[in-house]
GROMACS .gro file of C-alpha atoms in nm:
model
  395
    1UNK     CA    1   3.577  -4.602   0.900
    2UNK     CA    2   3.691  -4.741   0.552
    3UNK     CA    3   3.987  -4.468   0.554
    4UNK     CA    4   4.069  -4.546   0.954
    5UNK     CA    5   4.118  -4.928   0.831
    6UNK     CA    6   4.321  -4.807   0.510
    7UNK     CA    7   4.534  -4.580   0.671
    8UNK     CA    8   4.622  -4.913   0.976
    9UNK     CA    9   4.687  -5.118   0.661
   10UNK     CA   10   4.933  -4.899   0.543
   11UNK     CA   11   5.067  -4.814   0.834
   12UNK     CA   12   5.175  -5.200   0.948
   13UNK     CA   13   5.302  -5.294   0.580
   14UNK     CA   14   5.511  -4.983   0.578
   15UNK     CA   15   5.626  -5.026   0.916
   16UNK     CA   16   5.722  -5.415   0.930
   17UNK     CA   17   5.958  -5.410   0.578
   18UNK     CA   18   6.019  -5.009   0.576
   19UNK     CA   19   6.396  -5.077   0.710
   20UNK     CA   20   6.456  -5.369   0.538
   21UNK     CA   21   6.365  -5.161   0.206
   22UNK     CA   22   6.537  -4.852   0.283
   23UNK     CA   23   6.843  -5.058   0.321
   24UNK     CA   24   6.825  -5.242   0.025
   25UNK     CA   25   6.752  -4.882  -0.159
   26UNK     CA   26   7.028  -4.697   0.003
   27UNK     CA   27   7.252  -5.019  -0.088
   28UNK     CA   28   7.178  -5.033  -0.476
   29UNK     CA   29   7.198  -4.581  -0.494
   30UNK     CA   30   7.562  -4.706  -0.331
   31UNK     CA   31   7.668  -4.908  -0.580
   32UNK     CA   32   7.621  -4.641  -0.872
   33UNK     CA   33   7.535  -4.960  -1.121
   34UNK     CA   34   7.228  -4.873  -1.297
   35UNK     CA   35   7.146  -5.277  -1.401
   36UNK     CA   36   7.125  -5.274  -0.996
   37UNK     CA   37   6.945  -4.942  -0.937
   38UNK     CA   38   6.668  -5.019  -1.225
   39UNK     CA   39   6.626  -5.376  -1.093
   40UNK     CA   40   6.550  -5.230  -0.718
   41UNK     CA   41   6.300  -4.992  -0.946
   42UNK     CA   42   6.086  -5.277  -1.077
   43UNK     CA   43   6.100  -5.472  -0.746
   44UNK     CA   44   5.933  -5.178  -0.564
   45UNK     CA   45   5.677  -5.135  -0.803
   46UNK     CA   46   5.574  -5.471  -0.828
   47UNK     CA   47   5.542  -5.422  -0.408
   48UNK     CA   48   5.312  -5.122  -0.466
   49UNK     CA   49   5.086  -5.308  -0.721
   50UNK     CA   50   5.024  -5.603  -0.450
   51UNK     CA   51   4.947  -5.349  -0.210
   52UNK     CA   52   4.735  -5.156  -0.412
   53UNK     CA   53   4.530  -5.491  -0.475
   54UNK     CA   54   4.529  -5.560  -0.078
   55UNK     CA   55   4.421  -5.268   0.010
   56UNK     CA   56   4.172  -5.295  -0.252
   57UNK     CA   57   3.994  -5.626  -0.149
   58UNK     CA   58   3.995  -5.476   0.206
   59UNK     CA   59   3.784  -5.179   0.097
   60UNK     CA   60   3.547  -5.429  -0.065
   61UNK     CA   61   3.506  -5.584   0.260
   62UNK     CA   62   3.425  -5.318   0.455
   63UNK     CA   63   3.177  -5.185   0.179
   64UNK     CA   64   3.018  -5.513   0.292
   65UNK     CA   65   3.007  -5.513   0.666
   66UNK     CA   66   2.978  -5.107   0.742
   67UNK     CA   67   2.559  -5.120   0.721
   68UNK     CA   68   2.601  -4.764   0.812
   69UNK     CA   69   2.764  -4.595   0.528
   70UNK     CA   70   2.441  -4.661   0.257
   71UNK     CA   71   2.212  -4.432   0.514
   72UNK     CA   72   2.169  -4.115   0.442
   73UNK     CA   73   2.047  -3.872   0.693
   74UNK     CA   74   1.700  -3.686   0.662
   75UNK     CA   75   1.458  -3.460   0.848
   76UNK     CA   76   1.089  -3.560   0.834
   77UNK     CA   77   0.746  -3.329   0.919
   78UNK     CA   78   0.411  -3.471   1.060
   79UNK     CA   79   0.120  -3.337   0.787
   80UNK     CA   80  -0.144  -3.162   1.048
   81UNK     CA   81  -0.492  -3.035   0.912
   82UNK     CA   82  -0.458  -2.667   0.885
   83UNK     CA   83  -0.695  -2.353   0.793
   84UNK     CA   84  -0.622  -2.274   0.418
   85UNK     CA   85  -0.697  -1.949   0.270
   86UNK     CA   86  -0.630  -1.927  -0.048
   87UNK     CA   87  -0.598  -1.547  -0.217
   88UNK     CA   88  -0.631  -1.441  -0.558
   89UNK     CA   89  -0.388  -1.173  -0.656
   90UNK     CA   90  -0.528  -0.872  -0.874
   91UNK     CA   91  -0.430  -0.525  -0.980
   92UNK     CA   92  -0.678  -0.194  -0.954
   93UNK     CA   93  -0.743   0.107  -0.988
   94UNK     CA   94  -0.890   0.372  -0.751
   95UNK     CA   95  -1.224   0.532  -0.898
   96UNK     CA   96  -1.547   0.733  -0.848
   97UNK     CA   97  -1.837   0.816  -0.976
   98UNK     CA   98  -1.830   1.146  -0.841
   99UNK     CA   99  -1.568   1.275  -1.032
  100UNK     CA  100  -1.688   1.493  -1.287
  101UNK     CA  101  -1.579   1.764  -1.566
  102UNK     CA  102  -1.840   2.027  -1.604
  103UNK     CA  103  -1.954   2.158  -1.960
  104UNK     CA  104  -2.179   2.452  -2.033
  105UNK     CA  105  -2.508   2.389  -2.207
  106UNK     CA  106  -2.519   2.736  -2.338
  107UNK     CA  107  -2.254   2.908  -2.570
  108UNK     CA  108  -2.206   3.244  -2.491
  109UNK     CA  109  -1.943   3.408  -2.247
  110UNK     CA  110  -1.808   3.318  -1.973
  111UNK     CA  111  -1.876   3.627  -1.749
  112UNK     CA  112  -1.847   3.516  -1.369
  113UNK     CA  113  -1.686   3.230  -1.246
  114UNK     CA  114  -1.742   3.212  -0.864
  115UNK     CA  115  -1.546   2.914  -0.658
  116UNK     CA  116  -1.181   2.858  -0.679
  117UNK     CA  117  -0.929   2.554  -0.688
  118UNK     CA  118  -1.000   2.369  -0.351
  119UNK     CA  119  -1.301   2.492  -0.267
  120UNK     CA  120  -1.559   2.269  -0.091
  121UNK     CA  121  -1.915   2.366  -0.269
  122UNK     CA  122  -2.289   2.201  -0.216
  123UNK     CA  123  -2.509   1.997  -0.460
  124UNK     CA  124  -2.676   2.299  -0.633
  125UNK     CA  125  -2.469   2.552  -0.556
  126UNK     CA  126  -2.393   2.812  -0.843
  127UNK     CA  127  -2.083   2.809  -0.949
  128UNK     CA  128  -2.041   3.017  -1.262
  129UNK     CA  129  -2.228   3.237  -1.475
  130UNK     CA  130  -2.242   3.243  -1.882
  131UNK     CA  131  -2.387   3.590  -2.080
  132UNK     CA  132  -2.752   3.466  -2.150
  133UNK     CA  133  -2.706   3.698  -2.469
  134UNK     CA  134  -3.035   3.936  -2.454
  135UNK     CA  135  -3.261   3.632  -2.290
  136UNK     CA  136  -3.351   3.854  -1.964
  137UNK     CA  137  -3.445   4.124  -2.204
  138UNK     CA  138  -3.703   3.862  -2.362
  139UNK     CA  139  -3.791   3.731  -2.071
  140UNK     CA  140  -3.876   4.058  -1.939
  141UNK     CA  141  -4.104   4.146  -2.252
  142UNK     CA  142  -4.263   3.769  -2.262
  143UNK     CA  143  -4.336   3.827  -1.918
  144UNK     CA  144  -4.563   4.158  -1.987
  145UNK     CA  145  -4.725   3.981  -2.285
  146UNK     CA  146  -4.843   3.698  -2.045
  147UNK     CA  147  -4.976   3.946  -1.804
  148UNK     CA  148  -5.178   4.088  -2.028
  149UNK     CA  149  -5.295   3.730  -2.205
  150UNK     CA  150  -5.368   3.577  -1.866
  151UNK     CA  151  -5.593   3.877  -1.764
  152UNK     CA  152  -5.779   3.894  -2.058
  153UNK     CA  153  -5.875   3.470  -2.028
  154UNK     CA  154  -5.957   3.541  -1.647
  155UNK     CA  155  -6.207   3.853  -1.783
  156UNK     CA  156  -6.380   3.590  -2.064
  157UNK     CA  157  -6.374   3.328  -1.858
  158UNK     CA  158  -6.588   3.522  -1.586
  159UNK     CA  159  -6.837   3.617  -1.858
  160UNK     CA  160  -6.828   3.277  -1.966
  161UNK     CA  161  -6.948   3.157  -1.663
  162UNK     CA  162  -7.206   3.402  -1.676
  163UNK     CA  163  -7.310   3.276  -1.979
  164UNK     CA  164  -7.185   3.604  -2.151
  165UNK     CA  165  -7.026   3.602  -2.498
  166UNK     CA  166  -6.916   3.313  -2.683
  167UNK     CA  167  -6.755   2.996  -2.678
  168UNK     CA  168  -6.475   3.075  -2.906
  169UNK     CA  169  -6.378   3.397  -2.797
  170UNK     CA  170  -6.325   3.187  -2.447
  171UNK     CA  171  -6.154   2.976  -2.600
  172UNK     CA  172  -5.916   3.171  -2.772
  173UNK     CA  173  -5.811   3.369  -2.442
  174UNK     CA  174  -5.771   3.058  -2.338
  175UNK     CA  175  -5.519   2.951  -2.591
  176UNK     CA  176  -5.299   3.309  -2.621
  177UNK     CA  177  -5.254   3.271  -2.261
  178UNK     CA  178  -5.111   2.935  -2.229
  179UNK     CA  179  -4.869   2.962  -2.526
  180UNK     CA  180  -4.817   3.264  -2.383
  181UNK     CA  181  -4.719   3.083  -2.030
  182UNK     CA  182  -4.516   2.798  -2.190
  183UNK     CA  183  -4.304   3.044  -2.400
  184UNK     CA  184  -4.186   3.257  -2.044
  185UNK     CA  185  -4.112   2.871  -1.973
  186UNK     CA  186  -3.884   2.793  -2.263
  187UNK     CA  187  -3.734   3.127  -2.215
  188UNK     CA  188  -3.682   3.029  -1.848
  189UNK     CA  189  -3.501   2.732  -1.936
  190UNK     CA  190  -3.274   2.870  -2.158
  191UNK     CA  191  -3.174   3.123  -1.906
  192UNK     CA  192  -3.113   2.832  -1.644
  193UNK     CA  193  -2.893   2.677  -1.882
  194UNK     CA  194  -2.675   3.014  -1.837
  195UNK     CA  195  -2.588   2.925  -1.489
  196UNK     CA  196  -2.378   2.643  -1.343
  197UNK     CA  197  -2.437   2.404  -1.065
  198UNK     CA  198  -2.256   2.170  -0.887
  199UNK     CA  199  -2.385   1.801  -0.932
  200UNK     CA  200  -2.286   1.690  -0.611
  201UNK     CA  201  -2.119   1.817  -0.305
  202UNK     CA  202  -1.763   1.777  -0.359
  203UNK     CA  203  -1.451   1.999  -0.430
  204UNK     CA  204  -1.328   2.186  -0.737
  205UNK     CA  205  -1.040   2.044  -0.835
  206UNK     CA  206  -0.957   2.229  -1.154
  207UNK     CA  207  -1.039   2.521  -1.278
  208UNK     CA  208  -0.981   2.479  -1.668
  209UNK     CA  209  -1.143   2.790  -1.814
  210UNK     CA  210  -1.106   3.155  -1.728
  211UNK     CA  211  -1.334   3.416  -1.641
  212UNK     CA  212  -1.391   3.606  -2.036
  213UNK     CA  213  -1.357   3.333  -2.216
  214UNK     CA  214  -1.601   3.194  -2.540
  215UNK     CA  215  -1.759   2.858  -2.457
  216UNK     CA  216  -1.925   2.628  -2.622
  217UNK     CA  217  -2.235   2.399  -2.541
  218UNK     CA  218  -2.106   2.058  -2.473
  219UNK     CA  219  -1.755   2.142  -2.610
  220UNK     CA  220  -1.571   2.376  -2.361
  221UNK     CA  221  -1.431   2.194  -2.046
  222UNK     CA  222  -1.538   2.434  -1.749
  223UNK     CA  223  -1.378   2.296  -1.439
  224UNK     CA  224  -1.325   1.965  -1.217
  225UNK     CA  225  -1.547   1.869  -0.959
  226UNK     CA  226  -1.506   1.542  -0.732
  227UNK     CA  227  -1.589   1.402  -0.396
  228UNK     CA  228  -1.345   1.151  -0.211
  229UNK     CA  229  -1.604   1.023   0.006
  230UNK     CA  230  -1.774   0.716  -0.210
  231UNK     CA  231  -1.419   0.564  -0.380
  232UNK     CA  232  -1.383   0.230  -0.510
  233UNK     CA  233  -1.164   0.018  -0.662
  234UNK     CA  234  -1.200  -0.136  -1.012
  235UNK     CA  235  -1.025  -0.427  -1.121
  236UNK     CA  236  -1.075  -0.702  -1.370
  237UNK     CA  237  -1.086  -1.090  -1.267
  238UNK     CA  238  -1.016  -1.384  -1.516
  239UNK     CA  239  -1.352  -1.563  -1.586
  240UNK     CA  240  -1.270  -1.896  -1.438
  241UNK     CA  241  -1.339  -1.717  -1.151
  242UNK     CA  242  -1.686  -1.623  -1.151
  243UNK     CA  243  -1.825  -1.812  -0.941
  244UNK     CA  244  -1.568  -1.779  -0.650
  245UNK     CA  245  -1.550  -1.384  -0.637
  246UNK     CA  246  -1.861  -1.300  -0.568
  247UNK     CA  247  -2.067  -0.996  -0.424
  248UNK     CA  248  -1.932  -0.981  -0.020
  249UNK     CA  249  -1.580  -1.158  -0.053
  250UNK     CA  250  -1.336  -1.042   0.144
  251UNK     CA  251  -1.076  -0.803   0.002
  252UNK     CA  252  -0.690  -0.698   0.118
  253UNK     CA  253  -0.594  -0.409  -0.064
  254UNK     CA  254  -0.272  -0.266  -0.099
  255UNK     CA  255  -0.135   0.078  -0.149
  256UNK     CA  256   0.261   0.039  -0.249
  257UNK     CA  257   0.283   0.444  -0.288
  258UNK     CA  258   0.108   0.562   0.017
  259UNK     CA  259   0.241   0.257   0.240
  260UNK     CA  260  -0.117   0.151   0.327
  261UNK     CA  261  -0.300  -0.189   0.411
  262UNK     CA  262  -0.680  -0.176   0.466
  263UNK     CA  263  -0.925  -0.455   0.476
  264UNK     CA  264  -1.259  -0.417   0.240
  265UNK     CA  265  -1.529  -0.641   0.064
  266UNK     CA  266  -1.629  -0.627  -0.308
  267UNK     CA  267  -1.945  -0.485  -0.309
  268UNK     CA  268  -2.042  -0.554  -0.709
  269UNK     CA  269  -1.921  -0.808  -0.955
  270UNK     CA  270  -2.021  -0.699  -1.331
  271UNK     CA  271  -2.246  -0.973  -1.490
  272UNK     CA  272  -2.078  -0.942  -1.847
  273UNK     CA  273  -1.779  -1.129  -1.944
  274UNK     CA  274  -1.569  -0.920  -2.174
  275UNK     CA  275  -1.540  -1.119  -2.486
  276UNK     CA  276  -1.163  -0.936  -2.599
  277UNK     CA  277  -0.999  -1.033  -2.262
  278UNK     CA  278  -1.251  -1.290  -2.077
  279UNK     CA  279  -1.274  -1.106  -1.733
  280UNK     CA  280  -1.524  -0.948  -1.587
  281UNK     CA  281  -1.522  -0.618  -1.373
  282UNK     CA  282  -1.560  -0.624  -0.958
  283UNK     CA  283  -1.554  -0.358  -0.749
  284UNK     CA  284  -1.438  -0.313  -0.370
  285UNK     CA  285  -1.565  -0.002  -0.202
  286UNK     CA  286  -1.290   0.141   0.064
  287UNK     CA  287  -1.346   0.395   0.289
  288UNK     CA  288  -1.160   0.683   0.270
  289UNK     CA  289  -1.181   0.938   0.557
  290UNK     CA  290  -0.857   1.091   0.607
  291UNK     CA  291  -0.894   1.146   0.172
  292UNK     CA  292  -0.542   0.998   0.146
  293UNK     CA  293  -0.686   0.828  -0.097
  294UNK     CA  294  -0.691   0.970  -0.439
  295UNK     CA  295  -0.855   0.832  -0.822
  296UNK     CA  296  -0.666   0.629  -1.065
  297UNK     CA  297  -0.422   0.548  -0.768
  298UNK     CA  298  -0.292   0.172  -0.791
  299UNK     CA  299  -0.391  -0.066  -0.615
  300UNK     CA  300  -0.290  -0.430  -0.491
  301UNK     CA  301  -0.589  -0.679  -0.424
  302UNK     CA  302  -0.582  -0.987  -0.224
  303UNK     CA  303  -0.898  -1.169  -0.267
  304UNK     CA  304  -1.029  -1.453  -0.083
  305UNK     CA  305  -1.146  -1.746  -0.329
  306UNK     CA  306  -1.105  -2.035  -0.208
  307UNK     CA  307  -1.113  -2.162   0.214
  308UNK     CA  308  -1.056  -2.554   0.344
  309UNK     CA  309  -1.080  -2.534   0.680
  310UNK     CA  310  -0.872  -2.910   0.730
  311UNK     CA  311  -0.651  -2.920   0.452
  312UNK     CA  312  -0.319  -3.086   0.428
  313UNK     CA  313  -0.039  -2.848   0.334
  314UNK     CA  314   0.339  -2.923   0.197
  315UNK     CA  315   0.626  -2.749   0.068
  316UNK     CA  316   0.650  -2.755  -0.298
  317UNK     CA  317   1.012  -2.826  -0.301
  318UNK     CA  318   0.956  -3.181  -0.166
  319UNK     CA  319   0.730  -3.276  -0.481
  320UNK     CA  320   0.873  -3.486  -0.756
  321UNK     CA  321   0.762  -3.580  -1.083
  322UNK     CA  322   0.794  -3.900  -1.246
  323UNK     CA  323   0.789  -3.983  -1.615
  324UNK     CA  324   0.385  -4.050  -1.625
  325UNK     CA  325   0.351  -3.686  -1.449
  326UNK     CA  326   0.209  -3.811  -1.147
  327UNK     CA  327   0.340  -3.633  -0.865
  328UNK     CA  328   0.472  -3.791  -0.545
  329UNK     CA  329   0.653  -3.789  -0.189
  330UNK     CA  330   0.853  -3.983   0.049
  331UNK     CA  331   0.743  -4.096   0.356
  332UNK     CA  332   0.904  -4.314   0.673
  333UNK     CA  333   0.737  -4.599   0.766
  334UNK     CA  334   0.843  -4.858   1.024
  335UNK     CA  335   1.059  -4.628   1.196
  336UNK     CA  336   1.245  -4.800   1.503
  337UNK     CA  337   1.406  -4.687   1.843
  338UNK     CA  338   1.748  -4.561   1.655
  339UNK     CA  339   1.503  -4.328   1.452
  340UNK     CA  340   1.578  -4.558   1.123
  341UNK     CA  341   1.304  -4.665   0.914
  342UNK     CA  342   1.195  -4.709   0.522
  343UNK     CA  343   1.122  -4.444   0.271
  344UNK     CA  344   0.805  -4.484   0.081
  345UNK     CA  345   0.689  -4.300  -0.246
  346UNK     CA  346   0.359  -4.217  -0.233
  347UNK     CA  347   0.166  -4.057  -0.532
  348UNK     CA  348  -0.033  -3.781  -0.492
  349UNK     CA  349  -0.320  -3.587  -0.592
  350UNK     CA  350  -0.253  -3.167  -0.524
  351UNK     CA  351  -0.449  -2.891  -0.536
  352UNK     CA  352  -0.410  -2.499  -0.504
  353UNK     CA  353  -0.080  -2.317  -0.416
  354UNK     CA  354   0.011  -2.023  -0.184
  355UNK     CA  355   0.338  -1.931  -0.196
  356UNK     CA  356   0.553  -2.260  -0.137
  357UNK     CA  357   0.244  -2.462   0.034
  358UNK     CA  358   0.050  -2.656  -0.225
  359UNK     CA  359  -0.286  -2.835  -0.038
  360UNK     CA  360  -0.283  -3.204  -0.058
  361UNK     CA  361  -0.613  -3.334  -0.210
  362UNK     CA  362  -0.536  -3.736  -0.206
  363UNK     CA  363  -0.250  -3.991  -0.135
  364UNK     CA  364  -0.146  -3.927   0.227
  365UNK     CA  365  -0.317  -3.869   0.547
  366UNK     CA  366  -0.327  -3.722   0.879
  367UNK     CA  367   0.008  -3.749   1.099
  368UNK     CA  368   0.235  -3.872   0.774
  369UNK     CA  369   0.604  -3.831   0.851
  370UNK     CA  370   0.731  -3.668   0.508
  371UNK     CA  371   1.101  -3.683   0.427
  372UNK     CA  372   1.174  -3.298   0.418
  373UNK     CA  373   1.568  -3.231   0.403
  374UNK     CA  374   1.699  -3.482   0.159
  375UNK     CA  375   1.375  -3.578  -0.043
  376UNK     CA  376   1.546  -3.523  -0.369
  377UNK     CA  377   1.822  -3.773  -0.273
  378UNK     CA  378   1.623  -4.065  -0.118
  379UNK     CA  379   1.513  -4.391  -0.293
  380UNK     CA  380   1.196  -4.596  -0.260
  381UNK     CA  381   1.223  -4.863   0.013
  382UNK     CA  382   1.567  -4.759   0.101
  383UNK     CA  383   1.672  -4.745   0.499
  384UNK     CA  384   1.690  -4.378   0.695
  385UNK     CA  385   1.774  -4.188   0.962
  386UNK     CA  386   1.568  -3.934   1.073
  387UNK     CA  387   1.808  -3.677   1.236
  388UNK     CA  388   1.628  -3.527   1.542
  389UNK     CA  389   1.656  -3.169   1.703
  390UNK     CA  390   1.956  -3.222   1.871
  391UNK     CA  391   2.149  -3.424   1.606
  392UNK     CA  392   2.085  -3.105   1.355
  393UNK     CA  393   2.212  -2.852   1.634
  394UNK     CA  394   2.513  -3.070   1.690
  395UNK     CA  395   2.573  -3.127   1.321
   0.00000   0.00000   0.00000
């Protein structure tokens, strides 16, 4: 409007003395006399300074009367109680604790190896064989002595209970036989120790020594056994969170490299705080039947710690901060029938983030109209419009 009135302004000065000056110009070019020409010069710019001051002292005027220029234009929300779930973001790592690299407790050689890499085996099923190094031999000639011991205590003890003989010749059949017994035992054992088992049913995963080789109790890594069926995922959560991730929680976990999304629970929260990083350990058990799933993949956790079932959320970008560090909005109040009303900051208490919504703990209530588009811009107690629908469409 203030240009529209300018541009009339102009437009009736210019048009009721434009011949009369064009004249008068053409007349003193004409007359080639430059006392003439310079005089015309300073006439016209006197003209243009009064004009410049009219014009001026009309803008100030309709600066005054145009109420509409000074109101800017804003979109508002209504705050409605929502769910709010809040999630606490963790890394992991995919574990079991059937996963497993056999050692021998025997050194000798390694003289039969019987699975191969991928093979499924049973809990207690043999899978290789170390030289027991003359032990059968032993075991063999222990075996005769403890014949012969245990047939001679059976004989004594007969005429014992006949009251034949004496006491310490029963006794000392007695004796030879059992040491004779628990040395075919020890023998026994170290003979078992020759042979290994699987721990578990799983697969083997790795064969890492060969058939011929020297091993060494406790030293020499046999071969990888490990069973996909009871995985888990390990992770480590800041301590100011031990009380809100607890044993049950639920648990959205992530798998960028296979593409996956699954939903689990933590099933164990460790109840030691590591004192060189302050967490403590939690674990999620995840099924894993298709055994896409493999240990020490990586894992993205979405935890559950925190739920208000009627809580007020806003966008972040409509909070401001004033110099005390109290936070605040701007809401309409007094809104009339041309959708004009009064913005009003209100401080506020917030609470926990997701994303852009932050939850509104104190300062407004149910069904506030917050200024949205334009709350950066806005004043306190200063006249809106709230554009509608349509008025953004057509805009």
């Amino acid at each position: 409007m203030k240009n529209i009135i300018t541009l009339l302004t102009l437009t009736l000065l210019l048009t009721s003395c434009g011949e009369d000056k064009k004249n008068t110009v053409e007349k003193a070019l004409e007359s080639n006399n430059l006392e003439i020409i310079r005089k015309k010069r300073a006439e016209l710019v006197d003209e243009q300074q009064v004009l410049h001051d009219k014009i001026k002292m009309l803008d100030e005027k309709i600066s005054v009367l145009d109420t509409t220029k000074n109101v800017p234009l804003i979109t508002t929300f209504k705050a409605k109680p929502e769910e709010f779930n809040h999630v606490l973001e963790l890394q992991g790592n995919v574990t079991t604790k059937n996963l497993m690299v056999l050692k021998p407790e025997y050194n000798g050689i390694l003289t039969n190896v019987y699975v191969k890499e991928g093979q499924r085996v049973s809990k207690g099923q043999t899978l290789a064989k170390i030289d027991d190094g003359g032990l059968s031999q032993q075991l063999a000639q222990q075996q005769i002595q403890t014949d012969l011991a245990k047939t001679t205590f059976e004989r004594q003890k007969r005429l014992w209970d006949q009251k034949i003989g004496s006491e310490i010749q029963f006794l000392q059949a007695k004796s030879n036989y059992e040491g004779q017994a628990e040395a075919v035992n020890q023998i026994r054992q170290q003979i078992a120790k020759t042979v290994v088992k699987a721990p578990f049913s799983g697969t083997i995963d790795n064969i890492i020594t060969e058939q011929g080789s020297v091993v060494a109790a406790g030293q020499t890594q046999l071969m990888q056994i490990v069973n996909l069926d009871d995985m888990y995922i390990e992770t480590e959560v800041p301590e100011r969170y031990v009380n809100a991730i607890t044993k049950g929680k639920d648990v959205e976990v992530n798998f960028p490299v296979l593409g996956k999304t699954l939903t689990a629970k933590v099933r164990q929260t460790s109840d030691v705080i590591n004192p060189a990083n302050r967490t403590f350990k939690a674990e999620v058990a995840i099924p894993n039947k298709d055994k896409s799933i493999k240990p020490n993949l990586t894992a993205r956790l979405k935890i559950n710690d925190y739920t208000n079932e009627n809580a007020l959320l806003i966008p972040q970008s409509i909070i401001s901060e004033n110099a005390e560090g109290e936070q605040y909005v701007y809401v309409v109040k007094d809104k009339n029938d041309k959708n004009q009303g009064t913005a009003m900051r209100v401080v506020i208490k917030t609470g926990r983030t997701q994303g852009d919504q932050i939850e509104v703990l104190e300062g407004i209530e149910n069904n506030a109209e917050l200024i949205q588009e334009g709350a950066r811009s806005v004043k306190d107690g200063q006249t809106v419009e709230v554009l509608t629908i349509d008025d953004k469409q057509n805009g």
